Coordinates of C-alpha atoms in Angstrom, one line a residue:
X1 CA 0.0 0.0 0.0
X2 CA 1.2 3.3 -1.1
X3 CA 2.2 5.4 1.9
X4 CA -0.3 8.2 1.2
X5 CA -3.0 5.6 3.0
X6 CA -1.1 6.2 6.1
X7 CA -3.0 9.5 6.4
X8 CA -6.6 8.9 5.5
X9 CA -9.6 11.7 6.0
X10 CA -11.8 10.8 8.9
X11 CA -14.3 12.7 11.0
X12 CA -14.3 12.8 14.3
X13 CA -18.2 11.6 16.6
X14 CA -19.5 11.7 19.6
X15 CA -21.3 8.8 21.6
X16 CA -23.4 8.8 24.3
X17 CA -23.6 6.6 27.2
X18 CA -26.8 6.3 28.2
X19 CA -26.3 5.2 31.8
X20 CA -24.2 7.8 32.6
X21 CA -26.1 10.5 30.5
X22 CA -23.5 12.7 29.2
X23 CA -21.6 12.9 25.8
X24 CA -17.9 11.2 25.7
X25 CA -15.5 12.8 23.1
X26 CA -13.6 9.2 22.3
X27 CA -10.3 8.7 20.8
X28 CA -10.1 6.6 18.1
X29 CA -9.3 2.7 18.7
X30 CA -7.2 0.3 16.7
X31 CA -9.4 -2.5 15.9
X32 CA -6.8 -5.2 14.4
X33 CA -7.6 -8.3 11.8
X34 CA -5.6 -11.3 12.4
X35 CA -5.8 -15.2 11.2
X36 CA -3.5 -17.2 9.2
X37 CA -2.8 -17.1 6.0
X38 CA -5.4 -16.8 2.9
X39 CA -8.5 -16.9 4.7
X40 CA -9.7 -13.4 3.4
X41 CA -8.3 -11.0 5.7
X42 CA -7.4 -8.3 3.0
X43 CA -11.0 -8.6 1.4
X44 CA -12.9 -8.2 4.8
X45 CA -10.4 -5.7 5.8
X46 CA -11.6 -3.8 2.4
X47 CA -15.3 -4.1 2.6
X48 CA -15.1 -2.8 6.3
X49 CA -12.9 -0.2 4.8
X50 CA -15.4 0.6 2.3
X51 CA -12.2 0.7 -0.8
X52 CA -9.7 -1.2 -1.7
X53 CA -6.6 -0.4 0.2
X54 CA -5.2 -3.8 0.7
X55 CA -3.9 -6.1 -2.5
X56 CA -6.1 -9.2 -2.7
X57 CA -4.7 -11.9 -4.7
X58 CA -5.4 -15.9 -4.0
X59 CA -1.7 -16.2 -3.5
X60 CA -1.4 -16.9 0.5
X61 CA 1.0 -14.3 2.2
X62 CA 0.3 -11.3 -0.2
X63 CA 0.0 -8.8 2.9
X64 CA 3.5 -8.5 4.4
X65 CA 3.3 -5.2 5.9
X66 CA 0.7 -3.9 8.6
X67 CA -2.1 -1.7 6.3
X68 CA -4.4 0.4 8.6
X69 CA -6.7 3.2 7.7
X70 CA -10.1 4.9 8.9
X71 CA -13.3 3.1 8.9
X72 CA -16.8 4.5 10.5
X73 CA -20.0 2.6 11.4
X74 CA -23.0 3.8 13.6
X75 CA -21.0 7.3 14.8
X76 CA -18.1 5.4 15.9
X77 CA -14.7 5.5 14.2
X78 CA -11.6 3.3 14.4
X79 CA -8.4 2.6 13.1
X80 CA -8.7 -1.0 11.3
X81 CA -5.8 -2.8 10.9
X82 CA -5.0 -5.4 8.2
X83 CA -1.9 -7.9 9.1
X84 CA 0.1 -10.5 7.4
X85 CA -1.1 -14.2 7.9
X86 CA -0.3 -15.8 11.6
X87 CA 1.7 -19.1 11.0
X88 CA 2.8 -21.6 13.8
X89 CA 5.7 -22.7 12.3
X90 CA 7.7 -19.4 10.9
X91 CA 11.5 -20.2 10.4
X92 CA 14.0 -17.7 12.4
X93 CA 14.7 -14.7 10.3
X94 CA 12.8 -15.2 6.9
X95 CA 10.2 -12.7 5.9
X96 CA 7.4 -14.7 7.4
X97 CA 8.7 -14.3 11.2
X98 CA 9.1 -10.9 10.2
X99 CA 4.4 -10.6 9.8
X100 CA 4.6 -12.6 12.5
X101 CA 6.1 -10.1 14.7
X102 CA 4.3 -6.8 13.0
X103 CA 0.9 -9.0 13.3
X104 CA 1.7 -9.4 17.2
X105 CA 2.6 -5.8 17.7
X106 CA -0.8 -4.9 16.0
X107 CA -2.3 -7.7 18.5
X108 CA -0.3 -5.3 21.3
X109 CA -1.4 -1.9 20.6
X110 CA -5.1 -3.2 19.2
X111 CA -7.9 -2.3 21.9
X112 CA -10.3 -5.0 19.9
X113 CA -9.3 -7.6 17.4
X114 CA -11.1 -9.6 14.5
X115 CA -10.3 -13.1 14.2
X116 CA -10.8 -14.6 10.8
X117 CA -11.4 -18.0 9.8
X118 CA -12.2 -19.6 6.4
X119 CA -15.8 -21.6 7.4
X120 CA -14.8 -23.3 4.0
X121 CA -11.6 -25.4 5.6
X122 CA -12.7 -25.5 8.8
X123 CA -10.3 -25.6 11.6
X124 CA -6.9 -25.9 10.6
X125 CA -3.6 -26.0 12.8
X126 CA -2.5 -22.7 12.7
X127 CA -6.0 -22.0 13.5
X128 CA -5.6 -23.2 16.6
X129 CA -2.5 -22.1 17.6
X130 CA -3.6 -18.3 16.6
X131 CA -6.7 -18.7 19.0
X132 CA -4.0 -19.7 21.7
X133 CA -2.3 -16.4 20.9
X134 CA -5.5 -14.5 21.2
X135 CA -7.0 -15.9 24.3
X136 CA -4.3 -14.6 26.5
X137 CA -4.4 -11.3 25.2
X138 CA -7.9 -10.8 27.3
X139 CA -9.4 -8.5 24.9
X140 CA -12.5 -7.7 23.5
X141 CA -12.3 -10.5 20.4
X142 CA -15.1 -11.5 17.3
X143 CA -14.2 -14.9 15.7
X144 CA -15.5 -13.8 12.0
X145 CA -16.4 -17.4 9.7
X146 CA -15.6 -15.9 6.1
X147 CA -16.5 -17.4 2.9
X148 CA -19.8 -18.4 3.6
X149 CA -22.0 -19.5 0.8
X150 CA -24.9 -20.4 2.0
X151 CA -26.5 -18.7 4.9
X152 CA -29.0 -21.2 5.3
X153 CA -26.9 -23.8 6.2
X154 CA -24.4 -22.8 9.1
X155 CA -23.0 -25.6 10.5
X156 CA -20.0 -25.2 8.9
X157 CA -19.5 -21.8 11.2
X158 CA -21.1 -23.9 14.5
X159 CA -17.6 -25.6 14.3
X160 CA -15.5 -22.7 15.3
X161 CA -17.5 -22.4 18.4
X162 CA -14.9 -25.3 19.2
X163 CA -12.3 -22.7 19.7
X164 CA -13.8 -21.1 22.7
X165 CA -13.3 -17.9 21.4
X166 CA -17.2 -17.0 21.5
X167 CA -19.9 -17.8 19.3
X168 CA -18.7 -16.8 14.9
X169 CA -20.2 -14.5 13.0
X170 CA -20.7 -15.7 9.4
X171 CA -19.8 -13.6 6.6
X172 CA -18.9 -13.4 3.0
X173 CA -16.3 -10.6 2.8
X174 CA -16.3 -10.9 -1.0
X175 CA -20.1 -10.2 -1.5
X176 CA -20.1 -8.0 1.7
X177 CA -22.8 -10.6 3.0
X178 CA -23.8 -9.8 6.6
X179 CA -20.6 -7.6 7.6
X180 CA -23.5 -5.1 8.5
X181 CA -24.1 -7.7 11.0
X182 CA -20.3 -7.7 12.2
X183 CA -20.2 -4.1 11.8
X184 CA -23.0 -4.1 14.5
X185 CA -21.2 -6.5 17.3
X186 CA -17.7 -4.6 16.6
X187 CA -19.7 -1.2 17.8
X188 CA -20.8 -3.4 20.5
X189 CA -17.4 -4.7 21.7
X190 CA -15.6 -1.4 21.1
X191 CA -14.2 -0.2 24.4
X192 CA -16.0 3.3 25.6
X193 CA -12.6 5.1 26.6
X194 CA -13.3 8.6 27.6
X195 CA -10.5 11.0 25.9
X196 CA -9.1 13.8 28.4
X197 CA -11.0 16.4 28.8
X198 CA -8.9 19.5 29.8
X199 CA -11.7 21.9 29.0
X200 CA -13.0 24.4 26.3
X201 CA -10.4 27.1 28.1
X202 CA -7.0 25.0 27.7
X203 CA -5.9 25.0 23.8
X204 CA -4.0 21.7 23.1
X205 CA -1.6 21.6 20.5
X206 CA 0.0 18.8 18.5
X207 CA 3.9 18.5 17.9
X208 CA 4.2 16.8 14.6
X209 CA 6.4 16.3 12.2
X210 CA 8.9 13.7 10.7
X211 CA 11.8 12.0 12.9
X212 CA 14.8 14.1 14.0
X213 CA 13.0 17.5 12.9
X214 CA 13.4 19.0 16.7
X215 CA 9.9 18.7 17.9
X216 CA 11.0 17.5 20.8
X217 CA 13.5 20.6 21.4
X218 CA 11.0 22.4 20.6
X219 CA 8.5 21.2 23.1
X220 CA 11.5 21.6 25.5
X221 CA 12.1 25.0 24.6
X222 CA 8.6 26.0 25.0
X223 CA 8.2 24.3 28.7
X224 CA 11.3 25.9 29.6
X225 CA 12.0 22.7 30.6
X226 CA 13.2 19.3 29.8
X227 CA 11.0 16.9 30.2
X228 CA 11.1 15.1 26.9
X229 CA 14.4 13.0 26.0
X230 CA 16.3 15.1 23.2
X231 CA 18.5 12.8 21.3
X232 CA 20.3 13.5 17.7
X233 CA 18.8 9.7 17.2
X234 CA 15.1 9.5 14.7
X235 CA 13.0 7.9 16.8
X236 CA 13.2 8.6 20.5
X237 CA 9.9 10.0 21.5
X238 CA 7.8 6.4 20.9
X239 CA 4.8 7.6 22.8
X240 CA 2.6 10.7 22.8
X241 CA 3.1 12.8 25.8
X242 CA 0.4 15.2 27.1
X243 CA 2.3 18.5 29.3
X244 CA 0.3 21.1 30.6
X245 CA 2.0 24.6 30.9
X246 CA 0.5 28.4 31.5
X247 CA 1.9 31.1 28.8
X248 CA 1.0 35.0 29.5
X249 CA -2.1 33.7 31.6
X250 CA -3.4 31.0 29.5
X251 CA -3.7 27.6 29.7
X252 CA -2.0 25.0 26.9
X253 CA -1.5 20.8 27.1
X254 CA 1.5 20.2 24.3
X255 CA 1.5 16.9 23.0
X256 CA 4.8 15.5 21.8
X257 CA 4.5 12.8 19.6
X258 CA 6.5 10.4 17.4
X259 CA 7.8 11.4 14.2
X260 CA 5.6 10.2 11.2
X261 CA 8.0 8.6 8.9
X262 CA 7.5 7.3 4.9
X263 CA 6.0 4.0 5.1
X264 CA 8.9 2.4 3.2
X265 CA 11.5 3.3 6.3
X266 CA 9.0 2.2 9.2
X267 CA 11.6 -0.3 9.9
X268 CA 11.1 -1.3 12.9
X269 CA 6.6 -2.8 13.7
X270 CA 6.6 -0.3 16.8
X271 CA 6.9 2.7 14.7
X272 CA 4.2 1.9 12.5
X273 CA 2.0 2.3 15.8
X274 CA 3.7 5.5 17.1
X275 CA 2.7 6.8 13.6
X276 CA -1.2 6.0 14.4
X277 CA -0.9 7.4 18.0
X278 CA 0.9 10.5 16.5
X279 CA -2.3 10.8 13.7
X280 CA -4.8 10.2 17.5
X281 CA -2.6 13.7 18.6
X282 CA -3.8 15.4 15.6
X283 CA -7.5 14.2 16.2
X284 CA -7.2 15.4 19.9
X285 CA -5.6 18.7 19.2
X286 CA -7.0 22.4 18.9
X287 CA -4.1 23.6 16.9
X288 CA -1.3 21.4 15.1
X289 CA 2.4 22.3 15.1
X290 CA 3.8 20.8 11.8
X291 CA 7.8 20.9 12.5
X292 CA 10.1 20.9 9.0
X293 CA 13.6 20.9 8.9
X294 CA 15.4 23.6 7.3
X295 CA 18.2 22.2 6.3
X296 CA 16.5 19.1 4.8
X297 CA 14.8 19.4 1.7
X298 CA 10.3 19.6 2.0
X299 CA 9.4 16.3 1.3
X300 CA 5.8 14.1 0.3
X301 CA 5.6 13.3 3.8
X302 CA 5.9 16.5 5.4
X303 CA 2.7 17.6 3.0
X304 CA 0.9 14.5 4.2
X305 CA 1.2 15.6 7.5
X306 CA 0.2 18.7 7.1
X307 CA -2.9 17.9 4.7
X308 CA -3.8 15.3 7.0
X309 CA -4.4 18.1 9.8
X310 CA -6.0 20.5 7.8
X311 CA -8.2 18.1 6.5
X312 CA -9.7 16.9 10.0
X313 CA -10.2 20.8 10.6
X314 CA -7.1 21.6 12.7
X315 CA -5.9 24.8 13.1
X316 CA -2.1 24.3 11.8
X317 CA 1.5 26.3 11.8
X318 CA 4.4 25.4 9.6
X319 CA 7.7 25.6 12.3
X320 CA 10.8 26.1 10.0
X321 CA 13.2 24.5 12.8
X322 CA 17.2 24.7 12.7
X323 CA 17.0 27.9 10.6
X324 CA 20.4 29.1 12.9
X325 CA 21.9 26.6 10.8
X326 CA 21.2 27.2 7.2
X327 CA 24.1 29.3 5.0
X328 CA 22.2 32.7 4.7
X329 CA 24.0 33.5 1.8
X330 CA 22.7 30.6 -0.4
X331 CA 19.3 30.7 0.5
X332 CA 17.4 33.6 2.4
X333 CA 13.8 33.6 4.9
X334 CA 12.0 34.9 1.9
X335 CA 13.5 32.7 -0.7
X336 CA 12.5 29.5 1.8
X337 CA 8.6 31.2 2.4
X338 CA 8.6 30.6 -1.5
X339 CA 9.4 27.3 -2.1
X340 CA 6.7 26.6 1.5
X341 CA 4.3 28.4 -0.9
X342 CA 4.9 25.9 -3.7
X343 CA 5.2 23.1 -2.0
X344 CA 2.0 23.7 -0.1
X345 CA -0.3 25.3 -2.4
X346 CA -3.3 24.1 -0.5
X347 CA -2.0 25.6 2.5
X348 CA -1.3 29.1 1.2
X349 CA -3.6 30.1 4.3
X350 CA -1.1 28.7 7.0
X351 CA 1.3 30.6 8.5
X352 CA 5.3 30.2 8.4
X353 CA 7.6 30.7 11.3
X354 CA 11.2 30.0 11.3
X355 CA 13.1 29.4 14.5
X356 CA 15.6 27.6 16.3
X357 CA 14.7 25.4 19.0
X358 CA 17.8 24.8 20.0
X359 CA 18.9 28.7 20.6
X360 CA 15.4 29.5 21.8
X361 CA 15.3 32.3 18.8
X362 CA 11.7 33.5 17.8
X363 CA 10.3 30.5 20.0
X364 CA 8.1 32.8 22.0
X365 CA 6.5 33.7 18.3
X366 CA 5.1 30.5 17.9
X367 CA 2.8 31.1 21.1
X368 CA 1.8 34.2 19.8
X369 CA 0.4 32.9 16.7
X370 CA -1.3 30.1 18.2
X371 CA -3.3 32.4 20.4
X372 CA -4.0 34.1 17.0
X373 CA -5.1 30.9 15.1
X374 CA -7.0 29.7 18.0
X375 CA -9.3 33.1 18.0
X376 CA -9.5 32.8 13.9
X377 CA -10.8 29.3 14.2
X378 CA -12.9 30.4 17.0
X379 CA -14.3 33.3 14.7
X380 CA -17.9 34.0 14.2
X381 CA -19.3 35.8 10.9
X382 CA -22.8 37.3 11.2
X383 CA -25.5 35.8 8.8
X384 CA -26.5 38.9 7.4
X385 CA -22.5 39.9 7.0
X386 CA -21.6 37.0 5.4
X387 CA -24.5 37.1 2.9
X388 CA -23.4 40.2 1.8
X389 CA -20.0 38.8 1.3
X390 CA -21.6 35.6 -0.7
X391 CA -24.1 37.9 -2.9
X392 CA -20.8 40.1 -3.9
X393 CA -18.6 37.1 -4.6
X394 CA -21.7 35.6 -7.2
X395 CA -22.0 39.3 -8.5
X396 CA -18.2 39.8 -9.7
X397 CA -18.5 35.6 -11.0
X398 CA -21.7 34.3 -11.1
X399 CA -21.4 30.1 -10.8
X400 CA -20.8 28.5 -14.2
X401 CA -23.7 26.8 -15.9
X402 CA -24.0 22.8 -16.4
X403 CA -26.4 21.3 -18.6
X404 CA -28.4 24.6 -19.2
X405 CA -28.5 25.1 -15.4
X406 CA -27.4 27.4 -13.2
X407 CA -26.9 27.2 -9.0
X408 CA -28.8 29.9 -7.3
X409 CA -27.2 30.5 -3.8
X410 CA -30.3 31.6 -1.9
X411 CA -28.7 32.5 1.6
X412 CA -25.7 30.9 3.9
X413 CA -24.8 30.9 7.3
X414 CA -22.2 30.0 9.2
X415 CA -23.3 26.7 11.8
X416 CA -19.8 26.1 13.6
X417 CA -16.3 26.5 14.6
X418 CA -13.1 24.7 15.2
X419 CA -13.0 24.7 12.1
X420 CA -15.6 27.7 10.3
X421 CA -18.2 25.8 8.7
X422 CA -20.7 27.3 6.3
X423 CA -23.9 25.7 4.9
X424 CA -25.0 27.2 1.4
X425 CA -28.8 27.1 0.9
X426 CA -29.0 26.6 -3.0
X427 CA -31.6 25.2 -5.5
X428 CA -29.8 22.1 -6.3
X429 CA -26.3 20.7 -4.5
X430 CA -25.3 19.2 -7.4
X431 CA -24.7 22.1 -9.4
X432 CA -21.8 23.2 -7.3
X433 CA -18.3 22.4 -8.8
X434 CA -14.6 22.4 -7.1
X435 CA -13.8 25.1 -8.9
X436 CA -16.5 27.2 -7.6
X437 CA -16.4 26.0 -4.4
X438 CA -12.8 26.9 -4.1
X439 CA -14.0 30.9 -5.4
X440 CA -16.0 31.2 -2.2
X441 CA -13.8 29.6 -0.2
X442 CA -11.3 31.9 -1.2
X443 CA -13.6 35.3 -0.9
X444 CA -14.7 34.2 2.3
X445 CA -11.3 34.4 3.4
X446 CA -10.5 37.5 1.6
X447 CA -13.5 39.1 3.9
X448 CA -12.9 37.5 7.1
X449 CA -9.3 36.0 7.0
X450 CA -9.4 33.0 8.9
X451 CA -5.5 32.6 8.9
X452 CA -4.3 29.1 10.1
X453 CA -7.7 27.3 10.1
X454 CA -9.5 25.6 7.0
X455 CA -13.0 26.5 6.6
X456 CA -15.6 24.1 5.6
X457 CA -18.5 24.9 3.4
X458 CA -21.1 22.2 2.5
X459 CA -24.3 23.0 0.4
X460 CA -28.1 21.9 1.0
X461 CA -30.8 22.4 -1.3
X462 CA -33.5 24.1 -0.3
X463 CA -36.9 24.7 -2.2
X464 CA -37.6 28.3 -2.7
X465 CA -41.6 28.0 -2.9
X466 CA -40.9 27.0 1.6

């Protein structure tokens, strides 16, 4: 899988437990599937996905790498996990004992697991011995009987009941028969983990970035303390680390997280998990701190990063770190805030500070502008202010016609913050294109600014004659 999955739009929900009566923001979960070889892991693992993300060939031992993206069903989202096959009898250093490991460490960090069997063979050997595997990890568990045919006769999937694992669900991951059903007891089993709740008043941020970038120097720097390991190693920061801290009266919890890496040099399993907990610091932040390096070239991943915050509606900064070290003569501040522009177009909104962490020089700026992306998130436009705005941008370019029709933008109004979002009230949704889209985006910022944050605008059609 192409490492572009890594970072994979999701929105975040809210749940409510009913015996408690109150609403519980929940971090996502890692929900990991795990069986032996060829029993149609990568196919269930896509339907639950809703796309095809993971190769699917009948050739056993396809998936050699750990594949995880975003997958939503009844206002809960998790992270689902696709493994390599478990075997029993994986020789000492060959490739195989190599998904063997990366399947355990998703086993590890997974807060429920699927279990997949092929109700076609029945129970095989390394069946059994990944049940063993599974039963001591005490977890909330599904034993999913794939490859059913007919639904009328189960007792092919009664046999699994043998493994003690709990009663099997049947399913036929090709023909997506009855994975609403699974869908359905996953909810069920999902763990209800309240996040931490630091309150409206505390602004979290989100120290991102790629290995060895500084974020931890920065997150030193900005504590005025040390109380994250610095090391010149990639790597050292495995875990994300919540620190609260008070700046010019106002309350902050930096989290420092692991640095998100390409795919391709994940080498070692654990780091493919510090990357999902680093994408759960994004998801749990108010603003996002995107550290580059300046005297490293901007790479794919360090636009991932950044597009992955933006588009879960995070307020984001771009932190040029180890500018004290860059030749001045060869390249200058403004020459750099060019190439940023070109490297993120779709970020043109974002703002650019340059520092050194490890001097301390123009540290105290990036506090400064989070305060000031924090209130533009937190912005409110009147109705009648921003209508005025809307009617003006359709009066210099009126939207472009499509199939002899036209979009008639009737009113808007502006329903939420963290991030802006805007409904349109227009005769027919389908008649707004990208293009257009963009254009109001774009005049909505020229009128209000809205530096740092996206803004959202969505489009419902409304009948004019109510």
């Amino acid at each position: 899988m192409d490492e572009k999955n890594i970072l994979i739009n999701h929105t975040k929900t809210k749940y409510t437990n009913e015996k408690k009566g109150r609403f519980y923001n929940l971090p996502k979960l890692i929900v990991a599937v795990v069986g032996r070889p060829n029993v149609g892991k990568s196919t269930l693992f896509n339907r639950l996905a809703g796309y095809r993300f993971a190769i699917v060939e009948d050739t056993p031992g396809v998936t050699r790498d750990s594949l995880y993206c975003e997958a939503e069903w009844s206002g809960r989202t998790f992270t689902l996990v696709d493994t390599g096959g478990m075997v029993s009898d994986a020789e000492k250093g060959s490739v195989v004992e190599e998904v063997q490991q990366q399947a355990r460490t998703a086993l590890k960090e997974a807060d429920a697991i699927l279990f997949v069997v092929d109700a076609q063979e029945g129970i095989l050997p390394d069946d059994l011995a990944v049940a063993d595997i599974l039963r001591r990890t005490k977890k909330p568990l599904l034993v999913v009987a794939n490859k059913v045919d007919d639904f009328k006769n189960l007792s092919p999937v009664y046999q699994f009941s043998a493994l003690g694992l709990g009663e099997p669900i049947a399913v036929s991951a090709l023909h997506g028969t009855n994975t609403g059903e699974l869908l359905d007891r996953l909810v069920e089993v999902l763990p209800l983990v309240e996040d931490k709740d630091y309150g409206e008043e505390v602004v979290k941020l989100a120290v991102v970035g790629r290995p060895n970038v500084g974020k931890s120097s920065l997150v030193n720097c900005l504590l005025g303390q040390k109380k994250q390991i610095v090391s010149d190693l990639p790597g050292t920061t495995r875990d994300a680390v919540d620190s609260f801290f008070r700046f010019q009266d106002r309350s902050y919890v930096i989290i420092d997280t692991a640095g998100i890496r390409r795919k391709s040099r994940i080498a070692e399993p654990v780091e493919r998990y510090s990357v999902i907990r680093a994408l759960r610091a994004i998801d749990r932040s108010d603003v996002v701190l995107v550290v580059i390096d300046a005297t490293n070239k901007i790479s794919k991943q360090d636009k991932r990063i950044l597009g992955y915050a933006l588009e879960n509606g995070k307020a984001a900064i771009l932190v040029v770190n180890k500018w004290d070290l860059v030749e001045k003569e060869s390249i200058t501040m403004e020459t750099y805030r060019q190439e940023i522009k070109q490297a993120f177009p779709f970020a043109y909104y974002v703002p650019v500070i340059f520092i050194s962490a490890l001097t301390g020089k123009r540290v105290p700026q990036v506090m400064k502008q989070v305060d000031k992306v924090v209130g533009e998130a937190k912005k409110k436009v009147s109705t009648s202010v921003l209508n005025d705005v809307i009617n003006e941008a359709v009066g210099i370019s009126p939207p472009p016609a499509y199939k002899g029709r036209r979009m008639k933008i009737y009113y808007a109004t502006q329903v939420k913050i963290q991030p802006p979002t805007f409904v349109l009230f227009v005769n027919d949704s389908r008649l707004l294109h990208f293009s257009y889209r963009r254009y109001l985006e774009n005049h909505i910022r020229q009128s209000f600014g809205f530096e740092g944050t996206p803004i959202w605008l969505s489009v419902r059609r409304k009948d004019r004659r109510t």
